[in-house]
Coordinates of C-alpha atoms in Angstrom, one line a residue:
M1 CA 0.0 0.0 0.0
R2 CA 1.4 3.3 -1.0
L3 CA 1.3 5.9 1.6
P4 CA 0.1 9.4 0.5
R5 CA 3.0 11.8 -0.1
V6 CA 3.4 14.4 2.6
P7 CA 3.4 17.8 1.0
R8 CA 6.7 19.6 1.2
P9 CA 6.6 22.6 3.5
R10 CA 6.3 25.9 1.7
S11 CA 9.5 27.8 1.1
L12 CA 10.6 30.5 3.5
A13 CA 9.8 33.1 0.9
G14 CA 6.4 31.6 0.3
Q15 CA 5.6 31.5 4.0
L16 CA 6.6 35.1 4.3
F17 CA 4.5 36.1 1.3
A18 CA 1.4 34.4 2.7
M19 CA 2.0 36.0 6.1
Q20 CA 2.5 39.4 4.6
A21 CA -0.5 39.1 2.3
V22 CA -2.8 38.1 5.2
L23 CA -1.4 40.9 7.3
I24 CA -1.9 43.5 4.6
A25 CA -5.5 42.2 4.0
V26 CA -6.3 42.4 7.7
L27 CA -4.8 45.9 7.9
V28 CA -6.7 47.1 4.9
A29 CA -10.0 45.5 6.0
G30 CA -9.6 46.8 9.5
Y31 CA -8.9 50.3 8.2
A32 CA -11.9 50.1 5.9
L33 CA -14.2 49.0 8.7
F34 CA -12.8 51.7 11.0
T35 CA -13.3 54.3 8.3
Y36 CA -16.8 53.2 7.6
V37 CA -17.9 53.4 11.3
S38 CA -16.1 56.7 11.7
D39 CA -17.6 58.2 8.5
R40 CA -21.1 57.0 9.5
S41 CA -20.7 58.6 13.0
Q42 CA -19.4 61.8 11.4
A43 CA -22.2 61.8 8.9
E44 CA -24.8 61.5 11.6
E45 CA -23.1 64.3 13.6
A46 CA -23.0 66.4 10.5
A47 CA -26.7 65.8 9.8
G48 CA -27.6 66.8 13.3
R49 CA -25.6 70.0 13.0
Q50 CA -27.2 70.7 9.7
A51 CA -30.7 70.1 11.0
M52 CA -30.1 72.2 14.1
A53 CA -28.8 75.1 12.0
V54 CA -31.9 74.9 9.8
A55 CA -34.3 74.7 12.8
R56 CA -32.7 77.7 14.5
S57 CA -32.7 79.8 11.4
V58 CA -36.4 79.1 10.9
A59 CA -37.2 79.7 14.6
D60 CA -35.3 83.1 14.6
A61 CA -37.0 84.3 11.4
P62 CA -39.4 87.3 12.2
S63 CA -41.8 86.2 9.5
V64 CA -42.3 82.9 11.4
R65 CA -43.2 84.8 14.6
D66 CA -45.5 87.1 12.7
A67 CA -47.3 84.1 11.1
I68 CA -47.7 82.4 14.4
R69 CA -49.6 85.5 15.7
T70 CA -52.2 85.0 12.9
T71 CA -55.3 83.0 13.2
D72 CA -54.2 80.5 10.5
P73 CA -50.4 80.0 10.8
T74 CA -50.4 77.1 8.3
K75 CA -51.2 79.3 5.3
P76 CA -48.0 81.4 5.3
L77 CA -45.8 78.8 7.0
Q78 CA -46.4 75.7 4.8
P79 CA -45.0 77.2 1.5
Y80 CA -42.2 78.8 3.5
T81 CA -41.0 75.5 5.1
L82 CA -41.2 73.7 1.8
Q83 CA -39.0 76.3 0.3
V84 CA -36.5 76.0 3.2
Q85 CA -36.4 72.1 2.7
R86 CA -35.5 72.5 -0.9
D87 CA -32.9 75.2 -0.2
T88 CA -31.2 73.5 2.7
D89 CA -31.3 69.9 1.5
V90 CA -33.2 68.6 4.6
D91 CA -36.1 66.1 4.4
F92 CA -38.5 67.9 6.6
V93 CA -39.2 71.2 8.4
T94 CA -42.1 71.1 10.8
I95 CA -43.4 74.0 12.8
M96 CA -45.8 73.2 15.7
N97 CA -47.6 74.9 18.6
P98 CA -46.3 74.4 22.2
R99 CA -48.7 71.4 22.5
G100 CA -46.9 69.6 19.6
I101 CA -49.7 70.1 17.0
R102 CA -48.2 70.5 13.6
W103 CA -48.8 73.7 11.6
T104 CA -46.6 72.4 8.7
H105 CA -45.4 69.1 7.3
P106 CA -44.1 67.8 3.9
D107 CA -47.2 65.6 3.8
E108 CA -50.1 68.1 4.1
T109 CA -52.5 65.3 5.3
L110 CA -50.5 65.1 8.5
I111 CA -50.9 68.8 9.3
G112 CA -52.9 69.3 12.5
R113 CA -51.8 66.0 14.0
H114 CA -49.5 65.6 17.0
F115 CA -45.7 65.6 16.3
L116 CA -44.0 62.2 16.8
G117 CA -41.0 62.7 18.9
H118 CA -39.7 64.3 22.1
I119 CA -40.4 68.0 22.7
G120 CA -39.9 68.2 26.5
P121 CA -36.4 69.9 26.4
A122 CA -37.6 72.4 23.8
L123 CA -40.6 73.3 26.0
R124 CA -38.0 74.2 28.6
G125 CA -36.3 76.5 26.1
K126 CA -33.4 74.1 25.3
S127 CA -32.5 73.0 21.7
F128 CA -31.6 69.3 21.2
T129 CA -31.0 66.6 18.5
E130 CA -32.2 63.0 18.5
T131 CA -32.6 60.0 16.2
Y132 CA -36.3 59.1 16.1
T133 CA -38.6 57.1 13.8
G134 CA -41.4 59.4 12.7
T135 CA -43.9 59.5 9.9
L136 CA -41.1 59.6 7.3
G137 CA -39.1 56.8 8.9
P138 CA -35.9 56.9 11.1
S139 CA -34.4 60.4 11.0
V140 CA -31.9 62.6 12.7
R141 CA -33.8 65.6 13.9
A142 CA -33.3 68.8 15.8
V143 CA -36.0 70.5 17.9
T144 CA -35.7 74.2 19.0
P145 CA -38.2 76.6 20.6
V146 CA -39.6 79.7 18.9
L147 CA -39.5 82.7 21.4
D148 CA -41.4 86.0 21.0
N149 CA -40.3 88.5 23.6
G150 CA -39.1 85.7 25.9
H151 CA -42.4 83.8 25.6
L152 CA -42.6 80.3 24.0
V153 CA -45.0 80.6 21.1
G154 CA -44.0 77.5 19.1
L155 CA -41.5 74.8 18.2
V156 CA -39.5 74.1 15.0
S157 CA -38.2 70.6 14.1
A158 CA -35.9 70.0 11.1
G159 CA -34.5 66.5 10.1
I160 CA -32.7 64.4 7.7
K161 CA -33.7 60.7 7.1
V162 CA -31.2 58.0 8.1
E163 CA -31.7 56.5 4.7
A164 CA -30.2 59.7 3.1
I165 CA -27.3 59.7 5.6
T166 CA -26.7 56.0 4.8
K167 CA -26.6 56.9 1.1
R168 CA -24.0 59.6 1.7
V169 CA -21.9 57.1 3.7
Q170 CA -22.3 54.4 1.0
D171 CA -20.8 56.8 -1.6
Q172 CA -17.8 57.4 0.6
V173 CA -17.5 53.7 1.3
T174 CA -17.5 52.9 -2.4
A175 CA -14.6 55.2 -2.9
L176 CA -12.9 53.8 0.3
I177 CA -13.3 50.2 -1.1
G178 CA -11.7 51.3 -4.3
V179 CA -8.7 52.8 -2.4
A180 CA -8.4 49.8 -0.1
G181 CA -8.5 47.4 -3.1
G182 CA -5.8 49.4 -4.8
A183 CA -3.7 49.4 -1.7
L184 CA -4.2 45.7 -1.3
V185 CA -3.2 45.1 -4.9
L186 CA -0.1 47.3 -4.7
G187 CA 0.9 45.8 -1.3
G188 CA 0.5 42.3 -2.8
I189 CA 2.6 43.1 -5.8
G190 CA 5.3 44.8 -3.7
T191 CA 5.3 41.8 -1.3
Y192 CA 5.5 39.4 -4.2
V193 CA 8.5 41.2 -5.8
I194 CA 10.3 41.3 -2.4
N195 CA 9.6 37.7 -1.7
A196 CA 10.6 36.6 -5.3
R197 CA 14.0 38.1 -4.6
L198 CA 14.1 36.4 -1.2
R199 CA 13.2 33.2 -2.9
R200 CA 16.2 33.5 -5.2
S201 CA 18.5 34.3 -2.3
T202 CA 17.3 31.3 -0.3
H203 CA 17.1 29.0 -3.4
G204 CA 13.5 28.1 -2.5
L205 CA 14.4 26.5 0.8
N206 CA 12.1 26.6 3.8
A207 CA 13.0 27.6 7.3
A208 CA 13.7 24.0 8.5
E209 CA 15.9 23.3 5.5
L210 CA 17.8 26.6 6.1
S211 CA 18.3 25.7 9.8
R212 CA 19.5 22.2 8.9
M213 CA 21.8 23.6 6.2
H214 CA 23.3 26.0 8.8
D215 CA 23.9 23.1 11.2
Y216 CA 25.6 21.1 8.5
H217 CA 27.6 24.1 7.4
Q218 CA 29.0 24.7 10.9
A219 CA 29.8 21.0 11.4
A220 CA 31.5 20.7 8.1
L221 CA 33.4 23.9 8.6
H222 CA 35.0 22.8 11.9
A223 CA 35.5 19.1 10.7
V224 CA 37.6 20.0 7.7
R225 CA 41.3 19.9 8.6
E226 CA 42.3 22.0 5.6
G227 CA 42.1 25.8 5.9
L228 CA 39.0 27.4 4.6
L229 CA 38.5 31.2 4.1
M230 CA 35.6 33.1 2.7
L231 CA 36.2 36.7 1.6
D232 CA 33.5 39.2 0.8
A233 CA 33.5 41.5 -2.2
Q234 CA 35.7 44.0 -0.3
Y235 CA 38.3 41.2 0.5
R236 CA 37.4 41.2 4.1
V237 CA 37.4 37.8 6.0
A238 CA 33.8 36.8 6.2
L239 CA 34.4 33.3 7.6
M240 CA 37.4 31.3 8.6
N241 CA 37.5 27.8 10.0
D242 CA 39.9 26.4 12.7
G243 CA 42.3 25.0 10.2
G244 CA 42.6 28.4 8.4
R245 CA 43.4 30.2 11.7
E246 CA 46.1 27.6 12.5
L247 CA 47.7 27.6 9.1
L248 CA 47.8 31.4 8.8
G249 CA 48.7 32.0 12.5
V250 CA 45.8 34.4 13.1
G251 CA 43.1 34.5 15.8
D252 CA 39.3 35.1 15.9
A253 CA 39.9 38.8 15.5
A254 CA 40.8 38.2 11.8
V255 CA 37.1 37.8 10.9
G256 CA 35.8 41.1 9.6
R257 CA 39.2 42.5 8.8
S258 CA 40.8 43.0 5.3
V259 CA 43.2 40.4 4.1
A260 CA 45.8 43.2 3.8
E261 CA 45.6 43.8 7.5
L262 CA 46.4 40.2 8.6
G263 CA 50.2 40.6 8.4
L264 CA 50.7 37.7 5.9
P265 CA 53.7 37.5 3.5
A266 CA 53.3 39.8 0.5
P267 CA 53.1 37.0 -2.1
L268 CA 50.3 35.2 -0.1
T269 CA 48.4 38.5 0.4
G270 CA 48.6 39.2 -3.3
A271 CA 47.2 35.8 -4.1
L272 CA 44.3 36.3 -1.8
L273 CA 43.6 39.8 -3.1
S274 CA 43.7 38.6 -6.8
A275 CA 40.5 38.6 -8.7
E276 CA 41.7 35.8 -10.8
P277 CA 41.4 32.2 -9.6
R278 CA 44.6 30.5 -8.3
V279 CA 45.2 26.8 -8.6
D280 CA 47.7 24.9 -6.4
E281 CA 50.0 27.8 -5.8
V282 CA 52.8 27.2 -3.3
H283 CA 53.3 30.0 -0.7
L284 CA 55.5 30.3 2.4
T285 CA 54.6 31.7 5.7
A286 CA 56.9 32.0 8.7
S287 CA 56.8 28.3 9.5
R288 CA 54.7 26.5 6.8
V289 CA 54.5 25.7 3.1
L290 CA 51.0 26.2 1.9
V291 CA 49.2 25.2 -1.3
V292 CA 46.6 27.9 -2.0
N293 CA 43.5 27.7 -4.2
T294 CA 41.1 30.6 -4.8
S295 CA 37.8 30.6 -6.6
P296 CA 35.6 33.7 -7.0
V297 CA 32.0 33.5 -6.0
T298 CA 29.8 35.0 -8.7
G299 CA 26.0 35.3 -9.1
G300 CA 25.7 38.0 -11.8
E301 CA 28.2 40.0 -9.9
R302 CA 31.3 39.3 -7.8
R303 CA 30.3 38.4 -4.3
G304 CA 33.6 37.2 -2.8
T305 CA 36.2 34.5 -2.9
V306 CA 36.5 31.0 -1.5
V307 CA 40.1 30.2 -0.4
T308 CA 41.4 26.7 0.5
L309 CA 44.7 26.1 2.2
R310 CA 46.6 22.9 2.5
D311 CA 49.7 22.4 4.6
V312 CA 52.4 20.7 2.6
T313 CA 55.3 21.5 4.9
E314 CA 56.2 17.9 5.7
L315 CA 55.4 16.9 2.2
Q316 CA 57.8 19.5 0.8
A317 CA 60.5 18.4 3.2
L318 CA 60.0 14.7 2.2
T319 CA 60.0 15.8 -1.5
G320 CA 63.4 17.5 -0.9
E321 CA 64.7 14.3 0.7
L322 CA 63.4 12.2 -2.1
D323 CA 65.0 14.5 -4.7
S324 CA 68.3 14.1 -2.9
E325 CA 67.9 10.3 -2.8
R326 CA 66.9 10.3 -6.4
G327 CA 70.0 12.3 -7.4
F328 CA 72.1 9.9 -5.3
T329 CA 70.5 6.9 -7.0
Q330 CA 71.1 8.4 -10.5
A331 CA 74.8 9.0 -9.5
L332 CA 75.1 5.4 -8.3
R333 CA 73.6 4.1 -11.5
S334 CA 76.1 6.1 -13.5
Q335 CA 78.9 4.9 -11.2
A336 CA 77.7 1.3 -11.7
H337 CA 78.0 1.8 -15.4
E338 CA 81.5 3.2 -14.9
A339 CA 82.4 0.4 -12.5
A340 CA 81.4 -2.2 -15.2
N341 CA 83.8 -0.6 -17.5
R342 CA 86.6 -0.8 -14.9
L343 CA 85.6 -4.4 -14.2
H344 CA 85.9 -5.3 -17.9
T345 CA 89.3 -3.6 -17.8
V346 CA 90.4 -5.8 -14.9
V347 CA 89.1 -9.0 -16.6
S348 CA 90.8 -8.1 -19.9
L349 CA 94.1 -7.6 -18.1
I350 CA 93.8 -11.0 -16.5
E351 CA 92.9 -12.6 -19.8
L352 CA 96.0 -11.0 -21.3
G353 CA 98.1 -12.5 -18.6
R354 CA 98.8 -9.2 -16.8
A355 CA 97.5 -10.2 -13.4
E356 CA 99.8 -7.9 -11.4
E357 CA 98.6 -4.9 -13.4
A358 CA 95.0 -6.0 -12.9
V359 CA 95.6 -6.2 -9.1
D360 CA 97.2 -2.8 -9.0
F361 CA 94.4 -1.2 -11.0
A362 CA 91.6 -2.7 -8.8
T363 CA 93.5 -1.8 -5.6
A364 CA 93.9 1.8 -6.6
E365 CA 90.1 2.1 -7.3
L366 CA 89.3 0.6 -3.9
E367 CA 91.7 2.9 -2.1
L368 CA 90.2 5.9 -3.8
A369 CA 86.7 4.9 -2.7
Q370 CA 87.7 4.2 0.8
T371 CA 89.6 7.4 1.0
L372 CA 86.4 9.3 0.1
T373 CA 84.4 7.6 2.8
D374 CA 87.1 8.1 5.4
E375 CA 87.5 11.8 4.6
V376 CA 83.7 12.5 4.8
I377 CA 83.3 10.4 8.0
S378 CA 86.3 12.0 9.7
A379 CA 85.1 15.5 8.9
V380 CA 81.4 14.9 9.6
S381 CA 80.5 11.8 11.5
E382 CA 76.9 12.8 12.1
P383 CA 75.2 10.1 10.0
V384 CA 72.5 12.2 8.2
L385 CA 74.9 15.0 7.2
A386 CA 77.5 12.4 6.2
A387 CA 75.1 10.5 4.0
L388 CA 73.9 13.8 2.4
L389 CA 77.4 14.9 1.6
L390 CA 78.4 11.5 0.1
G391 CA 75.3 11.7 -2.1
K392 CA 75.9 15.3 -3.1
A393 CA 79.5 14.4 -3.9
A394 CA 78.5 11.7 -6.4
Q395 CA 75.8 14.0 -7.8
A396 CA 78.3 16.9 -8.2
N397 CA 80.7 14.6 -10.0
E398 CA 78.0 13.7 -12.6
R399 CA 77.4 17.4 -13.2
G400 CA 81.1 18.2 -13.6
V401 CA 81.3 20.1 -10.3
E402 CA 84.0 19.4 -7.7
L403 CA 82.5 19.2 -4.1
V404 CA 85.1 19.7 -1.4
I405 CA 84.7 19.7 2.4
S406 CA 87.0 22.1 4.2
E407 CA 89.3 20.8 6.9
Q408 CA 87.7 23.0 9.5
S409 CA 84.5 20.9 9.2
G410 CA 83.9 18.8 12.3
I411 CA 80.5 17.5 13.6
D412 CA 80.6 14.4 15.8
D413 CA 77.8 11.9 15.9
G414 CA 75.3 12.6 18.7
L415 CA 76.3 16.3 19.0
L416 CA 73.1 17.7 17.4
P417 CA 70.2 17.8 19.9
P418 CA 66.7 16.3 19.3
G419 CA 65.3 19.8 18.9
L420 CA 67.2 20.1 15.6
P421 CA 65.5 17.5 13.3
A422 CA 67.6 15.7 10.7
R423 CA 64.9 16.7 8.2
D424 CA 65.6 20.4 8.7
L425 CA 69.3 19.8 8.3
V426 CA 68.7 18.1 5.0
T427 CA 66.4 20.9 3.9
V428 CA 69.0 23.6 4.8
L429 CA 72.3 22.0 3.6
G430 CA 70.8 20.1 0.7
N431 CA 69.1 23.2 -0.8
L432 CA 72.2 25.3 -0.3
I433 CA 74.5 22.7 -2.0
D434 CA 72.0 22.3 -4.9
N435 CA 71.8 26.0 -5.4
A436 CA 75.6 26.2 -5.3
M437 CA 76.0 23.4 -7.9
D438 CA 73.5 25.2 -10.2
A439 CA 75.6 28.4 -9.9
A440 CA 79.0 26.7 -10.3
Q441 CA 78.1 24.3 -13.1
G442 CA 79.6 25.4 -16.4
T443 CA 82.2 27.7 -14.9
V444 CA 86.0 27.2 -15.1
R445 CA 87.1 24.8 -12.3
A446 CA 83.6 24.5 -11.0
R447 CA 83.7 24.0 -7.3
V448 CA 81.4 23.9 -4.3
T449 CA 83.0 24.2 -0.8
V450 CA 81.1 23.0 2.2
T451 CA 82.1 23.9 5.8
A452 CA 80.2 22.5 8.8
F453 CA 81.3 22.9 12.4
T454 CA 80.0 24.0 15.8
D455 CA 81.3 26.9 17.9
G456 CA 80.1 29.0 20.8
S457 CA 77.1 30.3 18.9
G458 CA 75.9 26.9 17.7
L459 CA 76.0 25.0 14.4
V460 CA 77.6 26.8 11.5
L461 CA 77.0 25.7 7.9
R462 CA 78.8 27.5 5.0
V463 CA 78.4 26.7 1.3
A464 CA 80.5 28.6 -1.2
D465 CA 80.6 28.3 -5.0
T466 CA 82.6 29.6 -8.0
G467 CA 79.6 30.9 -9.8
A468 CA 78.6 34.5 -10.8
G469 CA 77.8 35.5 -7.2
V470 CA 74.8 37.4 -5.9
D471 CA 74.3 41.1 -6.6
P472 CA 74.3 42.9 -3.2
A473 CA 71.1 44.6 -4.3
H474 CA 69.4 41.2 -4.4
A475 CA 70.9 39.9 -1.1
E476 CA 67.4 39.8 0.4
A477 CA 65.4 39.1 -2.7
V478 CA 67.2 35.7 -3.3
F479 CA 65.4 34.3 -0.2
R480 CA 61.9 35.2 -1.4
R481 CA 59.7 32.5 -2.8
G482 CA 59.7 32.7 -6.6
W483 CA 62.9 34.6 -7.1
S484 CA 65.3 32.7 -9.3
T485 CA 67.9 33.4 -12.0
K486 CA 67.0 30.1 -13.8
P487 CA 64.3 29.8 -16.4
A488 CA 60.8 30.0 -15.0
G489 CA 59.2 26.7 -14.2
P490 CA 57.4 24.7 -11.4
G491 CA 59.3 24.7 -8.2
R492 CA 61.7 27.5 -9.2
G493 CA 62.7 30.0 -6.5
L494 CA 61.6 27.7 -3.7
G495 CA 64.8 26.2 -2.3
L496 CA 66.3 29.2 -0.7
A497 CA 62.9 30.3 0.6
L498 CA 62.6 26.9 2.3
V499 CA 66.1 27.3 3.8
R500 CA 65.2 30.6 5.3
Q501 CA 61.9 29.2 6.6
A502 CA 63.7 26.3 8.4
V503 CA 66.4 28.7 9.8
N504 CA 63.7 31.1 11.1
R505 CA 61.9 28.2 12.7
H506 CA 65.0 27.5 14.8
D507 CA 65.7 31.2 15.5
G508 CA 68.9 31.1 13.4
T509 CA 70.4 33.5 10.9
L510 CA 71.0 33.2 7.2
T511 CA 73.3 35.5 5.2
V512 CA 74.9 35.7 1.8
A513 CA 78.2 37.3 0.9
E514 CA 80.9 37.2 -1.8
A515 CA 83.0 34.1 -1.5
A516 CA 86.8 34.4 -1.1
G517 CA 87.5 33.0 -4.6
G518 CA 84.5 34.7 -6.3
G519 CA 81.0 33.5 -6.4
A520 CA 78.6 33.4 -3.4
E521 CA 78.9 32.1 0.1
F522 CA 75.8 31.3 2.1
E523 CA 76.2 31.0 5.9
V524 CA 73.7 29.5 8.3
R525 CA 74.0 29.7 12.1
L526 CA 71.6 27.6 14.2
P527 CA 71.7 28.0 18.0
L528 CA 72.2 24.7 19.9
P529 CA 70.6 24.3 23.3
T530 CA 73.5 22.2 24.6
T531 CA 77.2 23.0 24.9
A532 CA 79.7 21.2 22.7
P533 CA 81.9 18.6 24.3
A534 CA 85.2 19.6 25.7
G535 CA 87.1 17.7 23.0
D536 CA 85.4 19.8 20.3
E537 CA 85.9 23.2 21.9
A538 CA 89.5 23.5 20.6
A539 CA 88.3 22.9 17.1
G540 CA 85.4 25.2 17.6
S541 CA 87.5 28.0 19.0
E542 CA 89.9 27.5 16.2
A543 CA 87.1 28.1 13.7
D544 CA 85.7 31.1 15.5
A545 CA 87.9 33.6 13.8
P546 CA 86.8 34.2 10.2
E547 CA 90.3 35.3 9.2
D548 CA 91.7 31.9 10.1
L549 CA 89.2 30.1 7.8
A550 CA 89.9 31.7 4.5
P551 CA 93.6 30.7 4.0
Q552 CA 93.0 27.1 5.3
P553 CA 93.6 24.5 2.6
V554 CA 90.6 22.4 1.5
Q555 CA 90.5 18.7 0.8
P556 CA 88.8 17.8 -2.5
V557 CA 86.2 15.1 -2.3
Q558 CA 86.0 12.7 -5.2
P559 CA 82.9 10.7 -6.1
A560 CA 82.4 7.2 -4.6
L561 CA 83.5 4.3 -6.6
P562 CA 81.9 0.9 -6.6
G563 CA 83.5 -1.7 -4.5
G564 CA 84.2 0.7 -1.6
D565 CA 82.6 0.8 1.9
L566 CA 79.8 3.1 0.9

């Protein structure tokens, strides 16, 4: 059995329209009823005043008093009262003696009969009005005394029939109904237009659906881990979820403020203020790498911008490590190919009966590889940095660049505290070496010199190259995201920006200057929370003085060869 379908509640706009239409109808009907009652009351009061004025005018007329003194008052008074009725637009004017016997009446057959109505107040000299049903039907009448030298000689009554008053009110009510109908129509049209716009704004949803959507909206907003911002048409923050506040490092006070007032890095602020959509743009804050997407909200006109933020700080660090490992792998693959050639040489020497020469050739290759490993480990025994330097040495050899480690380098295993993650060291030193190799590649005697040691101020990392160097005017710009001397492309101008971000995260310093042999020299100083062991203090103090570092000889590092202890 199919149940009857429950009708969907009317939309919010429809409900408001119905309520407003009923309200307007009630107001118009109430106003019309009030006006009708008021107009009828006013019409009766106006009729009473008109009747009283006519009655007093007749009672004060000298000709009326003269006619009353005659033996037949009806003869002069009857045509007179009929003329007054026509001129003053009243329905009757009756003149009677003090006993209430009529001398005049619109119906001559009723002359001489007793007046129907109250005359007591008039007999006491007081004029009054009343509504009474007489020979002509219900009427509003006025009764006033006729005085002759202070003596009551007669009474005058003038009146207007209620039927005539009702007709006057009906004419006014007809006009009122027309005005009320017009007001109702105009009000209905205006209400419909307003609610049609409201219906478009609410997309035809009813109040329950809007409330439910708001609840879903709030729940989804706080459940999303990515950052979400909504900017209005003036680029003020209209809405921001918890993830957005955390990623941008702002508080609740950011809502309602312009994006330009949030203190964000200039490139990120420019992206948020742009009218054009942005797709997967990478931007740096003080401590994070963010992927930014913006999408304008339009509905016939620009209404704002929706911004999503994704934190890829760890992903970017892992990508840097992966790139280093990939470069090392490629270098090993090339070295394996070169080792195969050397192996073929050894085999060929043996086949030619030159065993001693084959042994000498192989031994020399093994000694060279072992020497490389020993030199790196003796200078930097910290495993992460040692592995990085060995990989970069092989990679540099493939690119035709000589990577050397200065003799002043010395970092023992276990010296670096847990507060300085190996990932940050890879980010800093790996990007500096990559940048130096890019600068030195293609130059005469291309060389990259790495110095790593600890002193009283903490960990010091220096990377110098034989490239073109850095223009002093660009000494600060090189660390901004997107700045690069290489051809534009994805990921360009990000390495040095990541280095500065990692250095800032550990309250260190990053500087660039001209290297002793030309090119650029980047220096990073990272404070260490622990003091270096006593055995290292001599080496550290020896490296403290910059003038002692320049003339020191450097030991070239050759790429690793297969068959060694790598």
